[in-house]
Short mmCIF file of N, CA and C in Angstrom, two decimals:
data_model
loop_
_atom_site.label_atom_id
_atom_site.label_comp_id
_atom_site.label_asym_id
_atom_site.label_seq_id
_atom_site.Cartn_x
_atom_site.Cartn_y
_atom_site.Cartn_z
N UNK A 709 38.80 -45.67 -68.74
CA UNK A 709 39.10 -46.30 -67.47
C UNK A 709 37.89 -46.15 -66.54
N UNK A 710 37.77 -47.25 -65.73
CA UNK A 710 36.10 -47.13 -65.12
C UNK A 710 36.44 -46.65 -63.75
N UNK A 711 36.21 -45.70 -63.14
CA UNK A 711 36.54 -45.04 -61.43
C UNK A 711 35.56 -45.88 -60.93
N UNK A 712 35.89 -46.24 -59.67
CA UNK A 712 35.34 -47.04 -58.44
C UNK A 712 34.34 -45.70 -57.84
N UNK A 713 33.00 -46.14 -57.71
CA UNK A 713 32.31 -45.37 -57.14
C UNK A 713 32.00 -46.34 -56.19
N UNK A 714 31.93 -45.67 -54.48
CA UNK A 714 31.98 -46.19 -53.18
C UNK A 714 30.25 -45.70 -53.15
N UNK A 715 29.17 -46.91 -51.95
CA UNK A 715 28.29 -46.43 -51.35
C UNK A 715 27.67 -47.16 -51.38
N UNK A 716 26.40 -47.20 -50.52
CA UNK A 716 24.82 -48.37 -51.15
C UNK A 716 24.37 -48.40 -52.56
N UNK A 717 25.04 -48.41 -53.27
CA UNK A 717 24.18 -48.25 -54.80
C UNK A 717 23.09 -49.33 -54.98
N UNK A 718 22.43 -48.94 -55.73
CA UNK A 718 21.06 -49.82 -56.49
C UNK A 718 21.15 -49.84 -57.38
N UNK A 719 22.24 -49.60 -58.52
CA UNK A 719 22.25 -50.00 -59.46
C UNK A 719 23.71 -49.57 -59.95
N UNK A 720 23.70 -49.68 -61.28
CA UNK A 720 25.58 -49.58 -61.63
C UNK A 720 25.70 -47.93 -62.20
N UNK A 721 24.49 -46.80 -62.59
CA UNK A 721 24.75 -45.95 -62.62
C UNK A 721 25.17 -44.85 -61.46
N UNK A 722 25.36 -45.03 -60.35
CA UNK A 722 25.41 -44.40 -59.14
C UNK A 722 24.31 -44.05 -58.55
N UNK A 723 23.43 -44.54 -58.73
CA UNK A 723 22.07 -44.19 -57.78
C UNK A 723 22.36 -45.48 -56.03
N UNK A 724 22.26 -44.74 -55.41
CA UNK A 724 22.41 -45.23 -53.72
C UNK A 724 20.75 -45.41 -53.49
N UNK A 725 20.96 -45.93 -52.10
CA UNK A 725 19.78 -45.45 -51.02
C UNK A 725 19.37 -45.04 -50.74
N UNK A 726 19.83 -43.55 -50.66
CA UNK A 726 19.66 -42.21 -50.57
C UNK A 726 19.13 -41.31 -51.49
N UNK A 727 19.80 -41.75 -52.70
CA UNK A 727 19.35 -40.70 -53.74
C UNK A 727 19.17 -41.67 -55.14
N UNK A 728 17.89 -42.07 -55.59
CA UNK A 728 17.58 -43.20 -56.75
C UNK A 728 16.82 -42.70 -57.83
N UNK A 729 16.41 -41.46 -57.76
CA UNK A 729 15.94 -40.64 -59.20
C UNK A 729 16.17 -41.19 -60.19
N UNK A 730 15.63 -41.28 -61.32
CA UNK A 730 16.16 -40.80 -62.82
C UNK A 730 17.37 -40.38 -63.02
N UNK A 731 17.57 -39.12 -62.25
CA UNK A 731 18.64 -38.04 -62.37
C UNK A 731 19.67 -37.99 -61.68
N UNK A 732 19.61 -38.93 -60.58
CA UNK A 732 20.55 -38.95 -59.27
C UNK A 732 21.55 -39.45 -60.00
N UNK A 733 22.37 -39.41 -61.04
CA UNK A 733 24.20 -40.44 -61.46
C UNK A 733 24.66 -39.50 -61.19
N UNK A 734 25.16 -38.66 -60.52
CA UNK A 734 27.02 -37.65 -60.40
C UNK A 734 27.33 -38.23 -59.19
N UNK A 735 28.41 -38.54 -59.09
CA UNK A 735 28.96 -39.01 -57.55
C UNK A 735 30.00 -38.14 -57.55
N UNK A 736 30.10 -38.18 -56.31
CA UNK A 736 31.19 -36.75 -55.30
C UNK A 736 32.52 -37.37 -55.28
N UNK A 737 33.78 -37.02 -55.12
CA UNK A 737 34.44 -37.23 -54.81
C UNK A 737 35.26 -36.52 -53.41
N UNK A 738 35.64 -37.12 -52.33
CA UNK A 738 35.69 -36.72 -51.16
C UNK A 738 37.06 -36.18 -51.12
N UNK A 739 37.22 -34.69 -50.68
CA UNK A 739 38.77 -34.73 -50.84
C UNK A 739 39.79 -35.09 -49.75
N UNK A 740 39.25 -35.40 -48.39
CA UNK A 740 39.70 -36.04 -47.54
C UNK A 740 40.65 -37.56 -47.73
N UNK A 741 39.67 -38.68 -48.39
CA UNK A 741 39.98 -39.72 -49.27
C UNK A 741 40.43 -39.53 -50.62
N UNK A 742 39.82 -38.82 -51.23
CA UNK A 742 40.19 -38.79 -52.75
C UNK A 742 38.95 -39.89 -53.86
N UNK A 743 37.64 -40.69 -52.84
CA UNK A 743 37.17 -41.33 -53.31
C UNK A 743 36.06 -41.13 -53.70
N UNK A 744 35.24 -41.50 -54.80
CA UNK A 744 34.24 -41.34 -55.47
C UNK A 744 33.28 -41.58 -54.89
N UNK A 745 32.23 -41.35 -54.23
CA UNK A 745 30.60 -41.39 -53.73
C UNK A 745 29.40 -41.44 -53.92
N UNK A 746 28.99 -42.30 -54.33
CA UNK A 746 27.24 -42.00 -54.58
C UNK A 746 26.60 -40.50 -54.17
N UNK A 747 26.83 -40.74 -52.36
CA UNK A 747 25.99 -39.23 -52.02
C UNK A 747 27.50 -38.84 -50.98
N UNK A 748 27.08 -38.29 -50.40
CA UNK A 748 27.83 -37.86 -48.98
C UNK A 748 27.65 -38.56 -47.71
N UNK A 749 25.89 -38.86 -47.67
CA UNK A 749 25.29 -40.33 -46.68
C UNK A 749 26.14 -41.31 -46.74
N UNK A 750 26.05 -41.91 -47.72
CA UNK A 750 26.95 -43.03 -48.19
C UNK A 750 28.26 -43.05 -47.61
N UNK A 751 28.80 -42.08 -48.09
CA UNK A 751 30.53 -41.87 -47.43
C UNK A 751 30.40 -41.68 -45.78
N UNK A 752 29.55 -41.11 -45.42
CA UNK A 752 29.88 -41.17 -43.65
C UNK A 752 29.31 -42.17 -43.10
N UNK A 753 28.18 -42.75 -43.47
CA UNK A 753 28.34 -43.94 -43.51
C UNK A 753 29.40 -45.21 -43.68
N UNK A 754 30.06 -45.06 -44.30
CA UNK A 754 31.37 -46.21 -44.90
C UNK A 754 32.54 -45.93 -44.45
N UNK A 755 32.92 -44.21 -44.04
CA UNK A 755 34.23 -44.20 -43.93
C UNK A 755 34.17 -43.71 -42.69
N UNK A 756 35.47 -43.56 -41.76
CA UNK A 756 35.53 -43.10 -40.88
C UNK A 756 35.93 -41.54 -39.98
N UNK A 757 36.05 -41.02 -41.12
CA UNK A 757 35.83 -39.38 -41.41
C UNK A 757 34.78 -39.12 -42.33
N UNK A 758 34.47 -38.01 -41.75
CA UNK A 758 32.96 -37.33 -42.36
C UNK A 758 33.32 -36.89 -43.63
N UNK A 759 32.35 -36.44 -44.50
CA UNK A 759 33.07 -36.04 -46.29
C UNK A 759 33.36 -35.33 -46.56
N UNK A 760 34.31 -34.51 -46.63
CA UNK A 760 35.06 -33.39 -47.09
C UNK A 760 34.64 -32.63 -48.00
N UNK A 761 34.17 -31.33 -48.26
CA UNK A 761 33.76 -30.83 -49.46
C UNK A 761 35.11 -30.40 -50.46
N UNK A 762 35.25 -30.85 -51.63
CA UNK A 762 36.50 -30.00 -52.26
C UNK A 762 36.17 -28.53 -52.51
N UNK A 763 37.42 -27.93 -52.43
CA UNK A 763 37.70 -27.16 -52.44
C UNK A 763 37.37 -26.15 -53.80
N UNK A 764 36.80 -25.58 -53.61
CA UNK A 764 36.29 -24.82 -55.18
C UNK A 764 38.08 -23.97 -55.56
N UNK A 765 38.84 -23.42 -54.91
CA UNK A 765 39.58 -23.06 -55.99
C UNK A 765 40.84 -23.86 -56.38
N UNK A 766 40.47 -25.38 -56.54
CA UNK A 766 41.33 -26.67 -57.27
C UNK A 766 40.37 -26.17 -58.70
N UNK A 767 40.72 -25.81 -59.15
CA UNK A 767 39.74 -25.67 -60.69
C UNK A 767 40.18 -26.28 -61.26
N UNK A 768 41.18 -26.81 -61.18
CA UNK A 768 41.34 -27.82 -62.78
C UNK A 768 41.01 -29.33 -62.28
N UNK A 769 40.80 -29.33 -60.75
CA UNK A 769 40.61 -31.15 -60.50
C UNK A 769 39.57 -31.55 -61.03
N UNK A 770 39.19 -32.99 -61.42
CA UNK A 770 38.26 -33.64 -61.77
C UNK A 770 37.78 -33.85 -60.29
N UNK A 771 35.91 -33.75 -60.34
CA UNK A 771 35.39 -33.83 -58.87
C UNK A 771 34.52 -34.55 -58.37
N UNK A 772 33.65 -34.98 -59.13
CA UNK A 772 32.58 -35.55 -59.97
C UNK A 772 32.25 -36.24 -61.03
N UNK A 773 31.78 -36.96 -61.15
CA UNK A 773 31.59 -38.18 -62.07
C UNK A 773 30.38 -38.88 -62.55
N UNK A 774 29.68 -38.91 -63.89
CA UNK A 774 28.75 -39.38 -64.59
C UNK A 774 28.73 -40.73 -63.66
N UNK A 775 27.71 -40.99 -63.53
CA UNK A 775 27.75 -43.00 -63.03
C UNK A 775 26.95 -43.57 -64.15
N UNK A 776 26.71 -43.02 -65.85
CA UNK A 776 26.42 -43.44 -66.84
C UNK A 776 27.34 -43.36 -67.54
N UNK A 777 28.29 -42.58 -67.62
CA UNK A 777 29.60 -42.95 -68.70
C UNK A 777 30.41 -42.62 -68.28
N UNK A 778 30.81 -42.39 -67.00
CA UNK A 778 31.97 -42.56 -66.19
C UNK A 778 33.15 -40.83 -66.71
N UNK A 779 32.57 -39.70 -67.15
CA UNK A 779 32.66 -38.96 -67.73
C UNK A 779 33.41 -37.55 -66.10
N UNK A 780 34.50 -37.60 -65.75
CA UNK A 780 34.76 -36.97 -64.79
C UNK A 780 34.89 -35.29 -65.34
N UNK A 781 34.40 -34.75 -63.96
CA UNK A 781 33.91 -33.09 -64.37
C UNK A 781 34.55 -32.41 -62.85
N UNK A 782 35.08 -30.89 -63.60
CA UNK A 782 35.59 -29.70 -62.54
C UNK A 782 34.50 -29.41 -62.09
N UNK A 783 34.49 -28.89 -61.05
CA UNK A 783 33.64 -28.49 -60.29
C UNK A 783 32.60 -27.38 -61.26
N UNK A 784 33.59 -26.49 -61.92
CA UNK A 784 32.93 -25.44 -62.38
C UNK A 784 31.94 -26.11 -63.93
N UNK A 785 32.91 -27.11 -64.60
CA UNK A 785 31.47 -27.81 -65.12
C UNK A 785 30.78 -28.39 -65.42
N UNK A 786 30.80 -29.12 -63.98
CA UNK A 786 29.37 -29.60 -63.22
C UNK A 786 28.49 -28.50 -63.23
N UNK A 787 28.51 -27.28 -62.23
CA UNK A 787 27.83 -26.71 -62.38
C UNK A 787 27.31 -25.80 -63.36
N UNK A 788 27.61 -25.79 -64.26
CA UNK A 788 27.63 -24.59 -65.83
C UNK A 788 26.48 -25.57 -66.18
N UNK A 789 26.52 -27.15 -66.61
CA UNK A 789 25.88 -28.21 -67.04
C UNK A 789 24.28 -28.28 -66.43
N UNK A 790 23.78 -28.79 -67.04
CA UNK A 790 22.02 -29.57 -66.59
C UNK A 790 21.99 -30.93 -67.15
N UNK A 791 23.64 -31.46 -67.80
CA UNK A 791 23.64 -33.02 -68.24
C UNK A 791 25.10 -33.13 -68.29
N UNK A 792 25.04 -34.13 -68.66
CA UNK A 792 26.70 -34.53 -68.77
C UNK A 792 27.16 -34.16 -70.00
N UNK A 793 28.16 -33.25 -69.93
CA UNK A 793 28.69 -32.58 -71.14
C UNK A 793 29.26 -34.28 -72.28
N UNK A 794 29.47 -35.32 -72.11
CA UNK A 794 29.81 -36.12 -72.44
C UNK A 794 28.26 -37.06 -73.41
N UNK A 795 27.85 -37.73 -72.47
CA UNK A 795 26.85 -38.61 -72.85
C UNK A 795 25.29 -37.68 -72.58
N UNK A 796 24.96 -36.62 -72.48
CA UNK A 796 24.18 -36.04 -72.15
C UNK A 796 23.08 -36.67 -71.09
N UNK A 797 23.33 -37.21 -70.55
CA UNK A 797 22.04 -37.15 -69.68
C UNK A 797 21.74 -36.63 -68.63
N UNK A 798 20.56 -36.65 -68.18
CA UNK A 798 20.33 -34.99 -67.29
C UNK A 798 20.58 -35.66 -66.12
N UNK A 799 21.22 -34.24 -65.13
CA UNK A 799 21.36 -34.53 -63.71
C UNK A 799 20.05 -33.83 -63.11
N UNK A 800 20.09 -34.25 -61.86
CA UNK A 800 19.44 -33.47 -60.62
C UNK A 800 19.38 -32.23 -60.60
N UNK A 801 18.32 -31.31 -61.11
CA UNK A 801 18.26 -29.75 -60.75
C UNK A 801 18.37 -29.96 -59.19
N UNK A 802 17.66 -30.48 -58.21
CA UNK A 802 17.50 -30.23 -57.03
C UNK A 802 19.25 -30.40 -56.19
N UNK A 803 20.16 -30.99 -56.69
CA UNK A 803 21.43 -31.16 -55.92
C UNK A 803 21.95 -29.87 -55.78
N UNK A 804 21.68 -28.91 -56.61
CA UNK A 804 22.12 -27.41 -56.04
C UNK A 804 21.67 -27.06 -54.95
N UNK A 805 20.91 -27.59 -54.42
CA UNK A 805 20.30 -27.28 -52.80
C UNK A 805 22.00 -27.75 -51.72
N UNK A 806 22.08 -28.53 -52.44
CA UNK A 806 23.49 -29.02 -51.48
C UNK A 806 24.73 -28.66 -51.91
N UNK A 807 25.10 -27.44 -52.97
CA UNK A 807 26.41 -27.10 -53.05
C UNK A 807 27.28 -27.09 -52.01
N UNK A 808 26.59 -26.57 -50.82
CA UNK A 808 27.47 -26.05 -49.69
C UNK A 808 28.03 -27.28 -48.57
N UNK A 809 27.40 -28.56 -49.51
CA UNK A 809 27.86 -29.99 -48.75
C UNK A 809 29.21 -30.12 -49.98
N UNK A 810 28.53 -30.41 -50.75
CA UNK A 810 29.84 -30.57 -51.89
C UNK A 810 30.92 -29.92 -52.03
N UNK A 811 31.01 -28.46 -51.92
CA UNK A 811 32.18 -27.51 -52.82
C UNK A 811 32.23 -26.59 -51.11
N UNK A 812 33.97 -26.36 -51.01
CA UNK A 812 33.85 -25.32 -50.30
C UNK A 812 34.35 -24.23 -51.11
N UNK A 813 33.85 -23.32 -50.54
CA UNK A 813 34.37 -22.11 -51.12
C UNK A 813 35.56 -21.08 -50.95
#
């Protein structure tokens, strides 16, 4: 089943405006909305509440999402990963700079 990823994208793997790397495909999901995101820019941009970080102890939710094979991931592994446990391809080392936008604790 293909999830709707919301934002400026530039292309159909989830790369936005914001973030167009190689590596940039995981999109967020906002737990405010419940909707899938390119970045977090994107979403406060588009919506009318700011983006919610989920909640780190939902451990079993799906949170995140490949925007190459549409491959949805728990929070915990997303982060365990350096690719998509699914289709392998590598994410962003540098998005760990922004856990504390993504995940609350």
């Amino acid at each position: 089943m293909t999830r709707k990823i919301y934002g400026f994208l530039v292309d159909n793997e989830s790369r936005c405006q914001h973030y167009h790397t190689e590596l940039d495909i995981v999109a967020l999901k906002c737990f405010e909305c419940l909707n899938y995101y390119a970045c977090y820019q994107c979403h406060d941009s588009l919506e009318e509440h700011s983006f919610r970080a989920y909640p780190c102890q939902l451990k079993q939710d799906k949170v995140l999402i490949c925007g190459v094979c549409q491959h949805e991931m728990t929070i915990e592994e997303y982060q365990e990963a350096v690719a998509c446990p699914n289709c392998y391809s590598a994410f962003n080392p540098a998005c760990s700079k922004h856990y504390d936008i993504y995940f609350e604790k």
